[in-house]
Short mmCIF file of C-alpha atoms and ligand atoms in Angstrom, two decimals:
data_model
loop_
_atom_site.label_atom_id
_atom_site.label_comp_id
_atom_site.label_asym_id
_atom_site.label_seq_id
_atom_site.Cartn_x
_atom_site.Cartn_y
_atom_site.Cartn_z
CA MET Y 245 -105.52 82.70 90.22
CA VAL Y 246 -106.32 79.57 88.27
CA ARG Y 247 -105.79 80.25 84.58
CA PRO Y 248 -109.18 80.57 82.80
CA ARG Y 249 -107.95 78.17 80.13
CA LEU Y 250 -107.46 75.47 82.76
CA THR Y 251 -110.96 75.83 84.21
CA GLN Y 252 -112.42 75.75 80.69
CA GLN Y 253 -110.46 72.60 79.97
CA ALA Y 254 -111.71 71.00 83.20
CA HIS Y 255 -115.28 71.79 82.22
CA GLN Y 256 -114.85 70.49 78.67
CA VAL Y 257 -113.18 67.27 79.76
CA PHE Y 258 -115.95 66.71 82.31
CA GLU Y 259 -118.59 67.12 79.58
CA GLN Y 260 -116.79 64.79 77.21
CA VAL Y 261 -116.26 62.06 79.78
CA PHE Y 262 -119.41 62.23 81.88
CA GLY Y 263 -121.97 63.80 79.52
CA THR Y 264 -123.73 67.11 79.91
CA ALA Y 265 -126.49 66.25 82.39
CA ALA Y 266 -124.68 67.62 85.43
CA VAL Y 267 -123.11 71.06 85.57
CA PRO Y 268 -119.85 70.62 87.45
CA GLN Y 269 -118.21 72.83 90.01
CA ILE Y 270 -114.46 73.21 89.94
CA ALA Y 271 -112.08 72.68 92.84
CA SER Y 272 -108.49 73.71 92.41
CA ALA Y 273 -105.22 73.55 94.29
CA PRO Y 274 -101.83 75.06 93.41
CA GLY Y 275 -98.36 73.55 93.30
CA ARG Y 276 -95.69 74.92 95.62
CA ILE Y 277 -92.05 75.77 95.84
CA ASN Y 278 -90.24 75.88 99.14
CA LEU Y 279 -88.26 79.08 99.66
CA ILE Y 280 -86.27 77.65 102.57
CA GLY Y 281 -86.49 75.12 105.41
CA GLU Y 282 -85.77 71.89 103.55
CA HIS Y 283 -86.16 68.51 105.24
CA THR Y 284 -87.15 70.30 108.43
CA ASP Y 285 -90.89 69.57 108.34
CA TYR Y 286 -90.64 65.94 109.49
CA ASN Y 287 -88.27 67.14 112.22
CA ASP Y 288 -91.08 69.28 113.72
CA GLY Y 289 -89.30 72.38 112.42
CA PHE Y 290 -90.03 75.51 110.40
CA VAL Y 291 -90.57 75.85 106.64
CA LEU Y 292 -91.27 78.78 104.30
CA PRO Y 293 -93.10 77.50 101.20
CA MET Y 294 -95.05 79.50 98.65
CA ALA Y 295 -97.94 78.28 96.49
CA ILE Y 296 -97.38 78.94 92.79
CA ASP Y 297 -99.70 79.96 89.96
CA ARG Y 298 -99.86 76.47 88.42
CA HIS Y 299 -102.78 74.30 89.44
CA VAL Y 300 -104.59 71.01 89.45
CA ALA Y 301 -108.28 71.62 88.67
CA VAL Y 302 -111.01 69.07 89.32
CA ALA Y 303 -114.42 69.50 87.68
CA PHE Y 304 -116.84 67.50 89.81
CA ALA Y 305 -120.49 66.68 90.31
CA PRO Y 306 -122.18 64.44 92.89
CA ARG Y 307 -123.42 60.99 91.95
CA ALA Y 308 -126.52 59.27 93.29
CA ASP Y 309 -124.54 56.18 94.34
CA ARG Y 310 -121.44 55.63 96.51
CA VAL Y 311 -118.93 55.45 93.66
CA LEU Y 312 -115.92 57.70 93.26
CA ARG Y 313 -115.09 57.95 89.58
CA ALA Y 314 -112.21 60.02 88.24
CA TYR Y 315 -110.78 60.71 84.80
CA SER Y 316 -107.23 62.02 84.46
CA ALA Y 317 -106.67 64.11 81.33
CA GLU Y 318 -102.92 63.65 81.71
CA PHE Y 319 -103.09 59.85 81.75
CA ARG Y 320 -106.25 59.65 79.57
CA HIS Y 321 -107.53 57.11 81.95
CA SER Y 322 -110.64 56.60 84.06
CA ARG Y 323 -110.73 54.75 87.39
CA ASP Y 324 -113.34 54.17 90.05
CA VAL Y 325 -113.76 52.77 93.51
CA SER Y 326 -116.74 52.21 95.74
CA LEU Y 327 -116.72 54.25 98.93
CA ASP Y 328 -118.21 51.24 100.71
CA THR Y 329 -115.14 49.22 99.73
CA LEU Y 330 -112.89 52.00 101.03
CA GLU Y 331 -114.92 52.08 104.23
CA ARG Y 332 -114.35 48.36 104.79
CA ARG Y 333 -110.66 48.83 104.04
CA SER Y 334 -110.41 51.68 106.51
CA ALA Y 335 -110.65 49.21 109.35
CA ALA Y 336 -108.00 46.95 107.82
CA ASP Y 337 -104.24 47.16 108.14
CA PRO Y 338 -103.33 50.44 106.43
CA ALA Y 339 -100.00 49.03 105.26
CA LYS Y 340 -102.01 46.97 102.77
CA HIS Y 341 -102.81 50.13 100.82
CA SER Y 342 -99.22 51.25 100.31
CA GLY Y 343 -97.99 51.92 96.81
CA ARG Y 344 -101.35 51.17 95.21
CA GLY Y 345 -103.00 52.81 92.35
CA GLY Y 346 -100.68 55.43 90.73
CA TRP Y 347 -102.48 58.77 90.35
CA PHE Y 348 -105.79 57.25 91.43
CA GLY Y 349 -104.17 56.14 94.69
CA TYR Y 350 -104.06 59.79 95.74
CA VAL Y 351 -107.74 60.25 94.89
CA ALA Y 352 -108.89 57.10 96.68
CA GLY Y 353 -106.40 57.75 99.47
CA VAL Y 354 -107.98 61.09 100.36
CA ALA Y 355 -111.48 59.55 100.49
CA TRP Y 356 -110.09 56.69 102.59
CA ALA Y 357 -108.45 59.14 105.04
CA MET Y 358 -111.69 61.12 105.32
CA ILE Y 359 -113.69 57.99 106.08
CA ARG Y 360 -111.13 56.89 108.63
CA ALA Y 361 -111.45 60.28 110.33
CA GLY Y 362 -115.20 59.71 110.69
CA HIS Y 363 -116.47 61.73 107.70
CA ARG Y 364 -118.91 60.37 105.16
CA PRO Y 365 -117.98 61.51 101.64
CA ASN Y 366 -120.50 61.10 98.78
CA GLY Y 367 -120.06 59.52 95.37
CA LEU Y 368 -118.55 61.88 92.79
CA ASP Y 369 -117.64 62.13 89.14
CA MET Y 370 -114.39 64.03 88.66
CA ALA Y 371 -112.41 65.23 85.65
CA ILE Y 372 -108.83 66.13 86.58
CA VAL Y 373 -106.72 68.53 84.52
CA SER Y 374 -103.49 70.33 85.37
CA ASP Y 375 -101.01 72.93 84.19
CA LEU Y 376 -98.62 71.99 86.99
CA PRO Y 377 -95.77 69.75 85.81
CA ALA Y 378 -95.98 66.38 87.61
CA GLY Y 379 -93.13 64.49 89.24
CA VAL Y 380 -90.67 67.42 89.25
CA GLY Y 381 -90.85 68.37 92.93
CA LEU Y 382 -93.56 71.04 92.68
CA SER Y 383 -96.02 68.99 94.78
CA SER Y 384 -98.39 67.89 92.06
CA SER Y 385 -99.47 65.00 94.29
CA ALA Y 386 -100.33 67.31 97.20
CA ALA Y 387 -102.20 69.57 94.76
CA LEU Y 388 -104.21 66.59 93.48
CA GLU Y 389 -104.95 65.38 97.01
CA ILE Y 390 -106.06 68.80 98.23
CA ALA Y 391 -108.17 69.58 95.13
CA VAL Y 392 -109.93 66.23 95.54
CA ALA Y 393 -110.37 66.89 99.28
CA ARG Y 394 -111.90 70.29 98.42
CA ALA Y 395 -114.38 68.62 96.06
CA LEU Y 396 -115.26 65.83 98.51
CA ALA Y 397 -115.71 68.31 101.37
CA GLU Y 398 -117.99 70.49 99.26
CA VAL Y 399 -120.30 67.68 98.23
CA ALA Y 400 -120.40 66.26 101.77
CA GLY Y 401 -121.29 69.72 103.14
CA MET Y 402 -118.18 69.77 105.31
CA PRO Y 403 -116.73 73.16 106.24
CA TRP Y 404 -113.37 73.74 104.53
CA ASP Y 405 -110.72 73.85 107.19
CA PRO Y 406 -107.30 73.74 105.45
CA ILE Y 407 -105.09 72.41 108.25
CA PRO Y 408 -107.14 69.30 109.21
CA MET Y 409 -107.64 68.62 105.49
CA ALA Y 410 -103.88 68.87 104.94
CA ARG Y 411 -103.39 66.26 107.66
CA LEU Y 412 -105.84 63.89 105.94
CA ALA Y 413 -104.05 64.38 102.62
CA GLN Y 414 -100.71 63.65 104.30
CA GLN Y 415 -102.15 60.40 105.66
CA ALA Y 416 -103.29 59.48 102.15
CA GLU Y 417 -99.76 60.06 100.88
CA HIS Y 418 -98.25 57.94 103.68
CA GLU Y 419 -100.63 55.03 103.31
CA PHE Y 420 -101.32 54.99 99.58
CA ALA Y 421 -98.10 56.32 98.07
CA GLY Y 422 -95.69 54.91 100.64
CA VAL Y 423 -93.86 58.24 101.09
CA ALA Y 424 -93.29 59.20 104.72
CA CYS Y 425 -93.57 62.89 103.79
CA GLY Y 426 -93.89 65.75 106.25
CA ILE Y 427 -96.82 68.17 106.34
CA MET Y 428 -95.31 71.11 104.42
CA ASP Y 429 -96.65 70.46 100.93
CA GLN Y 430 -100.23 69.76 101.92
CA VAL Y 431 -100.45 72.80 104.22
CA ALA Y 432 -98.84 75.10 101.62
CA VAL Y 433 -101.22 73.93 98.93
CA ALA Y 434 -104.31 74.08 101.17
CA ALA Y 435 -103.67 77.25 103.15
CA ALA Y 436 -101.42 79.65 101.20
CA THR Y 437 -102.32 83.32 100.70
CA GLU Y 438 -101.90 85.11 97.37
CA GLY Y 439 -98.83 87.35 97.20
CA ALA Y 440 -97.19 85.79 100.24
CA ALA Y 441 -95.13 82.87 101.45
CA LEU Y 442 -96.33 80.83 104.42
CA LEU Y 443 -94.15 80.52 107.50
CA LEU Y 444 -95.27 77.24 109.02
CA ASP Y 445 -94.34 75.76 112.37
CA CYS Y 446 -94.62 72.06 111.63
CA ARG Y 447 -95.04 71.20 115.32
CA SER Y 448 -97.92 73.51 116.25
CA LEU Y 449 -99.11 73.93 112.64
CA GLU Y 450 -99.37 77.67 113.24
CA THR Y 451 -98.92 79.72 110.11
CA ARG Y 452 -97.90 83.30 109.39
CA THR Y 453 -98.15 84.96 105.99
CA ILE Y 454 -94.91 86.57 104.84
CA PRO Y 455 -95.42 89.05 101.98
CA ILE Y 456 -92.89 88.65 99.16
CA PRO Y 457 -91.15 91.97 98.39
CA THR Y 458 -92.52 93.28 95.10
CA ALA Y 459 -89.01 93.74 93.66
CA ALA Y 460 -88.32 90.00 94.08
CA LYS Y 461 -89.16 87.47 91.38
CA ILE Y 462 -88.86 83.74 91.83
CA VAL Y 463 -87.67 81.76 88.84
CA VAL Y 464 -88.16 77.98 88.75
CA PHE Y 465 -85.74 75.80 86.77
CA ASP Y 466 -86.66 72.17 86.15
CA SER Y 467 -83.46 70.12 85.93
CA GLY Y 468 -85.33 67.55 83.82
CA VAL Y 469 -83.92 64.83 86.07
CA ARG Y 470 -86.65 62.62 87.44
CA ARG Y 471 -86.45 61.41 90.98
CA GLU Y 472 -86.49 57.67 90.57
CA LEU Y 473 -85.01 56.50 93.85
CA ALA Y 474 -86.44 59.47 95.66
CA THR Y 475 -88.88 57.55 97.85
CA SER Y 476 -86.31 55.26 99.42
CA ALA Y 477 -83.66 58.01 99.67
CA TYR Y 478 -86.23 60.28 101.31
CA ASN Y 479 -87.32 57.62 103.79
CA ASP Y 480 -83.60 56.91 104.54
CA ARG Y 481 -82.99 60.57 105.43
CA ARG Y 482 -85.96 60.50 107.72
CA ALA Y 483 -84.67 57.34 109.43
CA ALA Y 484 -81.25 58.97 109.96
CA CYS Y 485 -82.91 61.88 111.75
CA GLU Y 486 -84.85 59.45 113.94
CA ARG Y 487 -81.66 57.61 114.93
CA VAL Y 488 -80.09 60.89 116.07
CA VAL Y 489 -83.22 61.79 118.04
CA ALA Y 490 -83.06 58.39 119.79
CA ALA Y 491 -79.44 59.12 120.84
CA LEU Y 492 -80.35 62.62 122.03
CA GLN Y 493 -83.26 61.24 124.03
CA LYS Y 494 -80.93 59.06 126.08
CA ARG Y 495 -79.41 62.26 127.51
CA ASP Y 496 -82.40 64.60 127.37
CA ARG Y 497 -85.72 62.81 127.66
CA TRP Y 498 -87.68 65.89 126.62
CA VAL Y 499 -86.22 65.84 123.09
CA HIS Y 500 -88.90 64.72 120.65
CA ALA Y 501 -87.45 65.82 117.33
CA LEU Y 502 -84.35 67.52 115.88
CA ARG Y 503 -86.20 70.79 116.27
CA ASP Y 504 -85.43 70.51 119.99
CA ALA Y 505 -81.68 70.09 119.49
CA ASP Y 506 -78.83 72.55 119.04
CA ASP Y 507 -75.23 72.11 117.86
CA ALA Y 508 -73.85 71.53 121.37
CA MET Y 509 -76.37 68.78 122.08
CA LEU Y 510 -75.50 67.13 118.78
CA ALA Y 511 -71.77 67.38 119.49
CA ALA Y 512 -72.30 65.64 122.83
CA VAL Y 513 -73.83 62.53 121.25
CA ALA Y 514 -71.83 62.60 117.99
CA PRO Y 515 -69.18 60.07 119.16
CA THR Y 516 -71.92 57.44 119.60
CA LEU Y 517 -73.32 57.96 116.08
CA ASP Y 518 -72.48 57.21 112.47
CA PRO Y 519 -70.73 60.37 111.13
CA GLN Y 520 -73.16 60.42 108.20
CA ASP Y 521 -76.12 60.65 110.59
CA VAL Y 522 -74.35 63.50 112.39
CA ARG Y 523 -73.98 65.41 109.11
CA ARG Y 524 -77.67 64.91 108.34
CA ALA Y 525 -78.68 66.23 111.76
CA SER Y 526 -76.37 69.24 111.58
CA HIS Y 527 -78.04 70.24 108.32
CA VAL Y 528 -81.47 70.07 109.96
CA ILE Y 529 -80.42 72.04 113.04
CA ALA Y 530 -78.95 74.92 110.99
CA GLU Y 531 -81.65 74.82 108.30
CA ASN Y 532 -84.36 75.09 110.93
CA ARG Y 533 -83.20 78.62 111.79
CA ARG Y 534 -83.36 79.82 108.19
CA PRO Y 535 -87.12 80.18 107.54
CA LEU Y 536 -87.45 82.81 110.25
CA SER Y 537 -84.25 84.56 109.07
CA LEU Y 538 -85.52 84.65 105.48
CA ALA Y 539 -88.91 85.95 106.64
CA ASN Y 540 -87.08 88.77 108.45
CA ALA Y 541 -84.95 89.53 105.39
CA PHE Y 542 -88.14 89.78 103.30
CA ALA Y 543 -89.76 92.04 105.89
CA ASP Y 544 -86.69 94.31 105.65
CA GLY Y 545 -86.80 94.14 101.83
CA ASP Y 546 -83.20 92.86 101.97
CA LEU Y 547 -82.89 90.58 98.96
CA ALA Y 548 -79.11 90.26 99.30
CA ARG Y 549 -79.52 88.75 102.79
CA ALA Y 550 -82.38 86.55 101.60
CA GLY Y 551 -80.19 85.29 98.74
CA ARG Y 552 -77.28 84.49 101.03
CA LEU Y 553 -79.55 82.37 103.20
CA MET Y 554 -80.69 80.46 100.13
CA MET Y 555 -77.10 79.81 99.10
CA LEU Y 556 -76.24 78.51 102.60
CA SER Y 557 -79.26 76.23 102.47
CA HIS Y 558 -78.23 74.82 99.11
CA ALA Y 559 -74.65 74.17 100.22
CA SER Y 560 -75.92 72.36 103.29
CA LEU Y 561 -78.33 70.21 101.27
CA ARG Y 562 -75.52 69.39 98.85
CA ASP Y 563 -72.73 68.68 101.33
CA LEU Y 564 -74.40 67.54 104.55
CA TYR Y 565 -77.81 66.20 103.61
CA GLU Y 566 -76.58 64.98 100.21
CA VAL Y 567 -79.83 65.38 98.29
CA SER Y 568 -78.59 67.58 95.45
CA SER Y 569 -77.42 66.48 92.01
CA PRO Y 570 -74.86 67.82 89.50
CA GLU Y 571 -77.72 69.33 87.50
CA LEU Y 572 -79.24 71.16 90.47
CA ASP Y 573 -75.80 72.39 91.55
CA ALA Y 574 -75.19 73.69 88.03
CA LEU Y 575 -78.54 75.53 87.96
CA VAL Y 576 -77.63 77.23 91.24
CA GLU Y 577 -74.10 78.12 90.06
CA LEU Y 578 -75.30 79.44 86.70
CA SER Y 579 -77.98 81.56 88.37
CA ILE Y 580 -75.76 83.17 90.98
CA GLU Y 581 -73.19 84.16 88.33
CA GLN Y 582 -75.78 86.55 86.90
CA PRO Y 583 -76.08 90.14 88.13
CA GLY Y 584 -79.51 90.64 89.67
CA CYS Y 585 -79.71 87.13 91.10
CA SER Y 586 -79.17 87.24 94.85
CA GLY Y 587 -79.50 83.55 95.63
CA ALA Y 588 -80.59 80.14 94.39
CA ARG Y 589 -81.13 76.69 95.79
CA LEU Y 590 -82.72 73.36 95.09
CA THR Y 591 -86.35 73.25 96.22
CA GLY Y 592 -88.33 70.34 97.64
CA ALA Y 593 -86.96 66.93 98.45
CA GLY Y 594 -84.06 67.09 95.98
CA PHE Y 595 -82.59 64.04 94.14
CA GLY Y 596 -83.44 65.84 90.89
CA GLY Y 597 -86.47 68.06 90.39
CA CYS Y 598 -86.28 71.85 90.48
CA ALA Y 599 -84.07 74.72 91.59
CA ILE Y 600 -85.31 78.24 92.32
CA ALA Y 601 -83.56 81.58 91.98
CA LEU Y 602 -84.34 84.90 93.66
CA VAL Y 603 -84.00 87.58 91.02
CA GLU Y 604 -84.55 91.34 90.90
CA GLU Y 605 -87.44 92.27 88.67
CA GLY Y 606 -85.40 93.94 85.92
CA SER Y 607 -82.96 91.03 85.59
CA VAL Y 608 -85.37 88.13 85.06
CA GLU Y 609 -85.05 87.86 81.28
CA ARG Y 610 -81.26 87.90 81.36
CA VAL Y 611 -81.02 85.33 84.15
CA LEU Y 612 -83.47 83.06 82.34
CA SER Y 613 -81.68 83.15 79.02
CA SER Y 614 -78.15 82.86 80.48
CA VAL Y 615 -79.03 79.91 82.71
CA GLU Y 616 -80.90 78.15 79.89
CA ALA Y 617 -77.93 78.54 77.55
CA GLY Y 618 -75.34 77.50 80.15
CA TYR Y 619 -77.35 74.44 81.16
CA GLU Y 620 -77.80 73.30 77.58
CA GLN Y 621 -74.07 73.70 77.01
CA ARG Y 622 -73.12 71.71 80.12
CA PHE Y 623 -75.61 68.88 79.93
CA GLY Y 624 -76.73 68.82 76.31
CA ARG Y 625 -80.35 69.13 77.35
CA SER Y 626 -82.63 72.00 78.18
CA THR Y 627 -84.10 73.21 81.42
CA THR Y 628 -87.72 74.26 81.49
CA ALA Y 629 -87.86 77.59 83.30
CA PHE Y 630 -90.65 79.90 84.37
CA VAL Y 631 -91.29 82.84 86.67
CA CYS Y 632 -93.87 82.05 89.32
CA ARG Y 633 -96.19 84.23 91.34
CA ALA Y 634 -97.33 83.55 94.89
CA ALA Y 635 -100.81 82.04 94.57
CA GLY Y 636 -103.56 81.42 97.10
CA GLY Y 637 -104.36 77.93 98.40
CA ALA Y 638 -107.12 75.52 97.38
CA GLY Y 639 -110.27 77.12 96.05
CA LEU Y 640 -113.70 76.47 94.65
CA LEU Y 641 -115.27 77.96 91.53
CA VAL Y 642 -119.03 77.81 91.34
CA ALA Y 643 -120.58 76.82 88.01
CA GLY Y 644 -120.90 79.75 85.64
CA SER Y 645 -118.29 81.88 87.39
CA TRP Y 646 -115.47 81.09 85.01
C1 GLA W 991 -90.98 66.65 100.06
C2 GLA W 991 -91.94 66.26 101.18
C3 GLA W 991 -92.05 67.39 102.21
C4 GLA W 991 -90.67 67.86 102.68
C5 GLA W 991 -89.74 68.11 101.49
C6 GLA W 991 -88.34 68.39 101.92
O1 GLA W 991 -91.51 67.71 99.33
O2 GLA W 991 -93.20 65.96 100.67
O3 GLA W 991 -92.85 66.97 103.29
O4 GLA W 991 -90.13 66.93 103.57
O5 GLA W 991 -89.73 67.01 100.59
O6 GLA W 991 -88.26 69.60 102.62
#
């Protein structure tokens, strides 16, 4: 559920910026955490993300012309672009768009991807507000892309189909933000179901909802470390996986991604590869089995087993994939020391950002306060922590319903 205060804010900001003539509708999309299956999505593998009850909300109304105008309450800044200009650009070299535009790049990028896919979005005024922290690995960019896509689809009279829309948003991220991300974030944010995680096969894009046991609470800890070199480090990891796939393909032509490989296949090509690339691939191969295992542990209500899987995932991301940080490692160690916490791990791309902990309902307060105190003591700065609930995916609120 989008917090009523956020929808009110979206409405108010829209009125202040664009005047009161039009009554806006509100599109929203949540952030996400990933429970397990990290750096597996761009290897055609499995992931188990969960949308969280923090959102980007976009108050929007159609315009008579072909201009897309957006105001960001966070940046206190208004930007616009003509859809005709985007249409002309859609035929041009997409590389030219990369890295353009900051937050507005995501907005324009989604419209650009829609046009390129043959849709014809209309001009819109949009006021963007959010209670989802940005730049901390909770997919605020995917939430912005999908909320904007929801608004554009509504005004263009397009049926809302989450998976194709997630693909368009992913293209926007690739071309406009220069991040070669997988499909996990956009699908989670577009298609999640309230109360459940989403088991996603990133090859077929089939999804299965996995109810979260009611006794389990998920606590998010923001390390406060921003991910400055994250884009290049992320793209490097992806390139390492591709090098291993190329070596595997020389022996087995049917291999298309690391999802198709097992440990024996990797061992057979390992002597021809850089040992660092081999470590990266062995993380992916083992991690790819974990989303299904965690889904089964949840189905059995076995939080201890679920927690152990999370710990294995974290160790692998730290030691083999090397995307953790001292702060994230400390958040995991401090959490698991507490009775009632069955597991913890970094979530999302890593290189800073957030950790999550799986905690029994009655232990949440103690885990929160102990980890906060321990973190402050170790690093001399605080962690922002909150308990999150499993939210539904992108939605639309009709005027007057909030
Ligand atoms: C980021 C990307 C996702 C995924 C994760 C790592 O969140 O956007 O596609 O690759 O990192 O699992």
